[in-house]
Amino acid sequence: MKSLANTNLNLVIFCDFDGTIARKDIGDEVFQHFGVFDLFISKLMSGEITVREYYQSAIAAAKNFTPETIAQFSANFEIDAYFPQFYNFCIERNIPLTILSDGFREYINPMLEAVGINDAIVLSNFLSIQNSEVLPIFPTASESCKCFCASCKRNSMLSSSPSDSIFIYIGDGLSDTCAASHADIIFAKSTLAAFCNERRLPHYPFRTFFDILRIMEKVVVSTTVKVRRQAELLRKKSIEIE
């Protein structure tokens, strides 16, 4: 691993939404409320259908499923109480923060706006109404990506920042594993933490953004940060494939 002095750091942060910024997986909650969740999620988890096919099937079966009803339903849920503080921490230090989600902006944006965050960079799926039919749109889908997601978080991360950046990833689930593998610094909980442990990927476990703030202040910002060599090689390989 090569070392970079903190005065020369080019930190970029990418963060999952469902189960990470939001305390629950809002996508799952949405489809449980509006559609036939159990049937399609069992097919997804068994490998019978892809994530993309899951979304298409669940949305086709959903009742009264509109951007307005989704936004109203999302008001029942909370984001991590410390995320606004973390968001301001990044702004004050000029650290770019991008929210990467394989969920939908129809609930992400309203939930962020509810806590006063109106200008966050969010890369996610969204809904399009065509001939009265609600269709999911996957703007960052990639044929080369074999991970558990409809839109490729890895490609979104790598195409959003200079190659000499120090990539930081924050997440909790299966859709985060690919992007996290390409990051130099990983904050992980739940399924992503288990993935990191199984593959011996160095990471910081966390429960809330208070834990991340504490680490960012004491370790990442105030000391020398190292580029993770394996992640750097994976990033180069992924760029070559694309």
Short mmCIF file of C-alpha atoms in Angstrom, two decimals:
data_model
loop_
_atom_site.label_atom_id
_atom_site.label_comp_id
_atom_site.label_asym_id
_atom_site.label_seq_id
_atom_site.Cartn_x
_atom_site.Cartn_y
_atom_site.Cartn_z
CA MET A 1 0.00 0.00 0.00
CA LYS A 2 1.34 3.40 -0.90
CA SER A 3 1.06 6.20 1.62
CA LEU A 4 -0.38 9.64 0.96
CA ALA A 5 0.15 12.56 3.35
CA ASN A 6 -3.04 14.10 4.69
CA THR A 7 -2.16 17.48 3.13
CA ASN A 8 -2.40 15.88 -0.31
CA LEU A 9 -5.54 13.84 0.24
CA ASN A 10 -8.21 13.79 -2.42
CA LEU A 11 -10.99 12.15 -0.43
CA VAL A 12 -14.27 11.19 -2.09
CA ILE A 13 -17.12 9.54 -0.20
CA PHE A 14 -19.83 7.29 -1.60
CA CYS A 15 -22.70 6.21 0.61
CA ASP A 16 -25.59 3.78 0.32
CA PHE A 17 -29.08 4.93 1.31
CA ASP A 18 -31.36 2.03 2.28
CA GLY A 19 -30.36 0.61 5.65
CA THR A 20 -27.41 3.00 5.84
CA ILE A 21 -28.62 6.60 5.69
CA ALA A 22 -32.20 5.41 6.16
CA ARG A 23 -32.57 3.31 9.28
CA LYS A 24 -34.59 0.71 7.37
CA ASP A 25 -34.53 -0.64 3.84
CA ILE A 26 -37.15 1.72 2.46
CA GLY A 27 -37.30 -0.08 -0.87
CA ASP A 28 -38.39 -3.28 0.87
CA GLU A 29 -40.90 -1.34 2.95
CA VAL A 30 -42.32 0.31 -0.17
CA PHE A 31 -42.83 -2.95 -2.04
CA GLN A 32 -44.30 -4.65 1.01
CA HIS A 33 -46.80 -1.81 1.30
CA PHE A 34 -47.74 -1.39 -2.36
CA GLY A 35 -47.10 -4.76 -3.98
CA VAL A 36 -46.59 -8.51 -3.74
CA PHE A 37 -43.26 -8.49 -1.92
CA ASP A 38 -42.89 -12.03 -0.59
CA LEU A 39 -43.36 -13.80 -3.94
CA PHE A 40 -40.85 -11.70 -5.83
CA ILE A 41 -38.24 -11.39 -3.08
CA SER A 42 -38.12 -15.19 -2.70
CA LYS A 43 -37.49 -15.54 -6.44
CA LEU A 44 -34.79 -12.90 -6.23
CA MET A 45 -32.99 -14.47 -3.29
CA SER A 46 -33.13 -17.93 -4.88
CA GLY A 47 -31.51 -16.58 -8.05
CA GLU A 48 -34.57 -17.27 -10.18
CA ILE A 49 -34.75 -13.60 -11.22
CA THR A 50 -32.28 -10.70 -11.25
CA VAL A 51 -32.59 -7.51 -9.22
CA ARG A 52 -33.69 -5.69 -12.34
CA GLU A 53 -36.38 -8.30 -13.03
CA TYR A 54 -37.45 -8.13 -9.38
CA TYR A 55 -38.05 -4.39 -9.62
CA GLN A 56 -39.89 -4.71 -12.91
CA SER A 57 -42.16 -7.47 -11.59
CA ALA A 58 -42.82 -5.84 -8.21
CA ILE A 59 -43.65 -2.48 -9.77
CA ALA A 60 -45.96 -4.08 -12.36
CA ALA A 61 -47.87 -5.78 -9.52
CA ALA A 62 -47.95 -2.75 -7.21
CA LYS A 63 -51.23 -0.99 -6.45
CA ASN A 64 -51.65 2.81 -6.37
CA PHE A 65 -47.91 3.10 -7.01
CA THR A 66 -47.06 6.69 -7.97
CA PRO A 67 -44.25 9.12 -7.08
CA GLU A 68 -46.72 10.99 -4.87
CA THR A 69 -47.91 7.96 -2.89
CA ILE A 70 -44.34 6.73 -2.48
CA ALA A 71 -43.23 10.11 -1.12
CA GLN A 72 -46.16 10.16 1.29
CA PHE A 73 -45.40 6.64 2.51
CA SER A 74 -41.70 7.40 3.00
CA ALA A 75 -42.64 10.09 5.53
CA ASN A 76 -43.29 7.25 7.99
CA PHE A 77 -39.57 6.43 8.19
CA GLU A 78 -36.46 8.07 9.58
CA ILE A 79 -32.90 8.56 8.50
CA ASP A 80 -29.92 8.13 10.82
CA ALA A 81 -30.08 11.02 13.28
CA TYR A 82 -26.37 11.77 12.78
CA PHE A 83 -26.41 11.81 8.98
CA PRO A 84 -27.18 15.55 8.65
CA GLN A 85 -24.18 16.24 10.89
CA PHE A 86 -22.03 13.97 8.75
CA TYR A 87 -23.32 15.67 5.59
CA ASN A 88 -22.33 19.08 6.98
CA PHE A 89 -18.96 17.66 8.06
CA CYS A 90 -18.25 16.79 4.43
CA ILE A 91 -19.40 20.17 3.13
CA GLU A 92 -17.29 22.09 5.64
CA ARG A 93 -14.18 20.15 4.63
CA ASN A 94 -14.90 20.18 0.88
CA ILE A 95 -15.11 16.39 0.76
CA PRO A 96 -17.37 15.31 -2.13
CA LEU A 97 -20.20 13.08 -0.93
CA THR A 98 -22.33 11.10 -3.37
CA ILE A 99 -25.29 8.94 -2.39
CA LEU A 100 -25.31 5.73 -4.43
CA SER A 101 -28.52 3.75 -4.23
CA ASP A 102 -30.07 0.82 -6.04
CA GLY A 103 -33.36 2.14 -4.71
CA PHE A 104 -35.49 4.95 -6.09
CA ARG A 105 -35.19 8.71 -5.88
CA GLU A 106 -38.98 8.96 -5.37
CA TYR A 107 -38.44 8.16 -1.68
CA ILE A 108 -34.78 9.14 -1.28
CA ASN A 109 -35.17 12.82 -2.14
CA PRO A 110 -38.25 13.44 0.06
CA MET A 111 -36.59 11.78 3.05
CA LEU A 112 -33.46 13.89 2.64
CA GLU A 113 -35.48 17.06 2.16
CA ALA A 114 -37.40 16.29 5.36
CA VAL A 115 -34.18 16.85 7.33
CA GLY A 116 -33.13 19.93 5.39
CA ILE A 117 -30.84 18.28 2.83
CA ASN A 118 -31.96 19.66 -0.53
CA ASP A 119 -28.83 19.62 -2.66
CA ALA A 120 -27.32 16.17 -2.14
CA ILE A 121 -25.85 14.37 -5.14
CA VAL A 122 -27.95 11.23 -5.54
CA LEU A 123 -27.31 8.55 -8.17
CA SER A 124 -30.17 6.08 -8.09
CA ASN A 125 -32.94 4.43 -10.05
CA PHE A 126 -36.12 6.38 -10.73
CA LEU A 127 -39.63 5.89 -12.06
CA SER A 128 -41.00 6.95 -15.43
CA ILE A 129 -44.69 7.10 -16.33
CA GLN A 130 -45.23 6.04 -19.93
CA ASN A 131 -48.77 5.66 -21.30
CA SER A 132 -50.12 5.51 -17.72
CA GLU A 133 -47.68 2.68 -16.90
CA VAL A 134 -45.09 3.11 -14.15
CA LEU A 135 -41.70 1.81 -15.29
CA PRO A 136 -38.39 1.58 -13.40
CA ILE A 137 -35.42 3.27 -15.04
CA PHE A 138 -31.87 2.09 -14.27
CA PRO A 139 -29.58 4.91 -15.48
CA THR A 140 -26.29 3.32 -14.45
CA ALA A 141 -26.99 -0.29 -15.42
CA SER A 142 -23.95 -2.12 -16.80
CA GLU A 143 -23.74 -5.40 -18.70
CA SER A 144 -20.26 -5.99 -17.27
CA CYS A 145 -21.50 -5.72 -13.68
CA LYS A 146 -22.46 -9.08 -12.18
CA CYS A 147 -23.23 -7.78 -8.71
CA PHE A 148 -26.47 -7.89 -6.76
CA CYS A 149 -27.94 -4.66 -8.12
CA ALA A 150 -29.86 -3.22 -11.07
CA SER A 151 -27.75 -0.08 -11.38
CA CYS A 152 -23.99 -0.48 -11.07
CA LYS A 153 -22.68 1.28 -7.97
CA ARG A 154 -19.11 0.39 -8.88
CA ASN A 155 -19.27 2.19 -12.22
CA SER A 156 -21.06 5.16 -10.68
CA MET A 157 -18.28 5.46 -8.13
CA LEU A 158 -15.39 5.09 -10.55
CA SER A 159 -16.81 7.42 -13.19
CA SER A 160 -17.56 10.18 -10.68
CA SER A 161 -14.05 10.87 -9.41
CA PRO A 162 -10.42 11.21 -10.56
CA SER A 163 -8.44 7.98 -10.47
CA ASP A 164 -6.00 9.38 -7.89
CA SER A 165 -8.78 9.86 -5.33
CA ILE A 166 -8.96 8.09 -1.99
CA PHE A 167 -12.27 6.24 -2.34
CA ILE A 168 -14.36 5.87 0.81
CA TYR A 169 -17.46 3.68 0.79
CA ILE A 170 -20.23 3.42 3.40
CA GLY A 171 -22.85 0.70 3.21
CA ASP A 172 -24.70 -2.23 4.70
CA GLY A 173 -26.00 -4.64 2.08
CA LEU A 174 -25.49 -6.97 -0.86
CA SER A 175 -25.75 -4.17 -3.41
CA ASP A 176 -22.76 -2.51 -1.73
CA THR A 177 -20.29 -5.38 -1.95
CA CYS A 178 -18.93 -4.65 -5.42
CA ALA A 179 -18.40 -0.92 -4.89
CA ALA A 180 -16.93 -1.49 -1.43
CA SER A 181 -14.42 -3.97 -2.86
CA HIS A 182 -13.10 -1.15 -5.05
CA ALA A 183 -12.79 1.34 -2.17
CA ASP A 184 -9.70 2.24 -0.16
CA ILE A 185 -11.60 2.82 3.08
CA ILE A 186 -14.77 0.92 3.93
CA PHE A 187 -17.35 1.62 6.62
CA ALA A 188 -19.58 -1.44 6.90
CA LYS A 189 -22.39 -2.92 8.93
CA SER A 190 -24.79 -5.85 8.63
CA THR A 191 -24.43 -7.91 5.42
CA LEU A 192 -21.61 -5.77 4.03
CA ALA A 193 -19.63 -6.18 7.25
CA ALA A 194 -20.08 -9.96 7.04
CA PHE A 195 -18.91 -9.86 3.41
CA CYS A 196 -15.81 -7.89 4.43
CA ASN A 197 -15.05 -10.31 7.25
CA GLU A 198 -15.39 -13.35 4.96
CA ARG A 199 -13.02 -11.85 2.40
CA ARG A 200 -10.72 -10.26 4.96
CA LEU A 201 -11.35 -6.79 3.60
CA PRO A 202 -10.19 -4.17 6.10
CA HIS A 203 -13.11 -2.04 7.21
CA TYR A 204 -14.50 0.07 10.02
CA PRO A 205 -17.64 -1.43 11.57
CA PHE A 206 -20.30 1.11 12.50
CA ARG A 207 -23.80 1.32 13.92
CA THR A 208 -24.64 4.98 13.23
CA PHE A 209 -23.06 7.96 11.51
CA PHE A 210 -21.84 9.08 14.92
CA ASP A 211 -19.32 6.24 14.71
CA ILE A 212 -18.29 7.29 11.21
CA LEU A 213 -17.90 10.93 12.25
CA ARG A 214 -15.66 9.93 15.14
CA ILE A 215 -13.43 7.86 12.86
CA MET A 216 -13.32 10.47 10.11
CA GLU A 217 -12.25 13.13 12.59
CA LYS A 218 -9.62 11.08 14.40
CA VAL A 219 -8.26 8.74 11.75
CA VAL A 220 -9.05 9.70 8.17
CA VAL A 221 -8.79 13.48 8.25
CA SER A 222 -6.11 13.93 10.89
CA THR A 223 -3.59 11.29 9.82
CA THR A 224 -1.85 9.87 6.77
CA VAL A 225 -4.20 7.74 4.68
CA LYS A 226 -3.12 4.74 2.64
CA VAL A 227 -4.36 3.67 -0.77
CA ARG A 228 -5.46 0.03 -0.59
CA ARG A 229 -3.40 -1.67 -3.28
CA GLN A 230 -5.91 -4.43 -4.07
CA ALA A 231 -8.69 -1.86 -4.49
CA GLU A 232 -6.49 0.22 -6.77
CA LEU A 233 -5.83 -2.80 -9.00
CA LEU A 234 -9.54 -3.66 -9.10
CA ARG A 235 -10.38 -0.09 -10.12
CA LYS A 236 -7.90 -0.21 -12.99
CA LYS A 237 -9.23 -3.58 -14.14
CA SER A 238 -12.85 -2.39 -14.02
CA ILE A 239 -12.04 0.70 -16.07
CA GLU A 240 -10.30 -1.46 -18.68
CA ILE A 241 -13.34 -3.76 -18.91
CA GLU A 242 -15.71 -0.86 -19.45
#
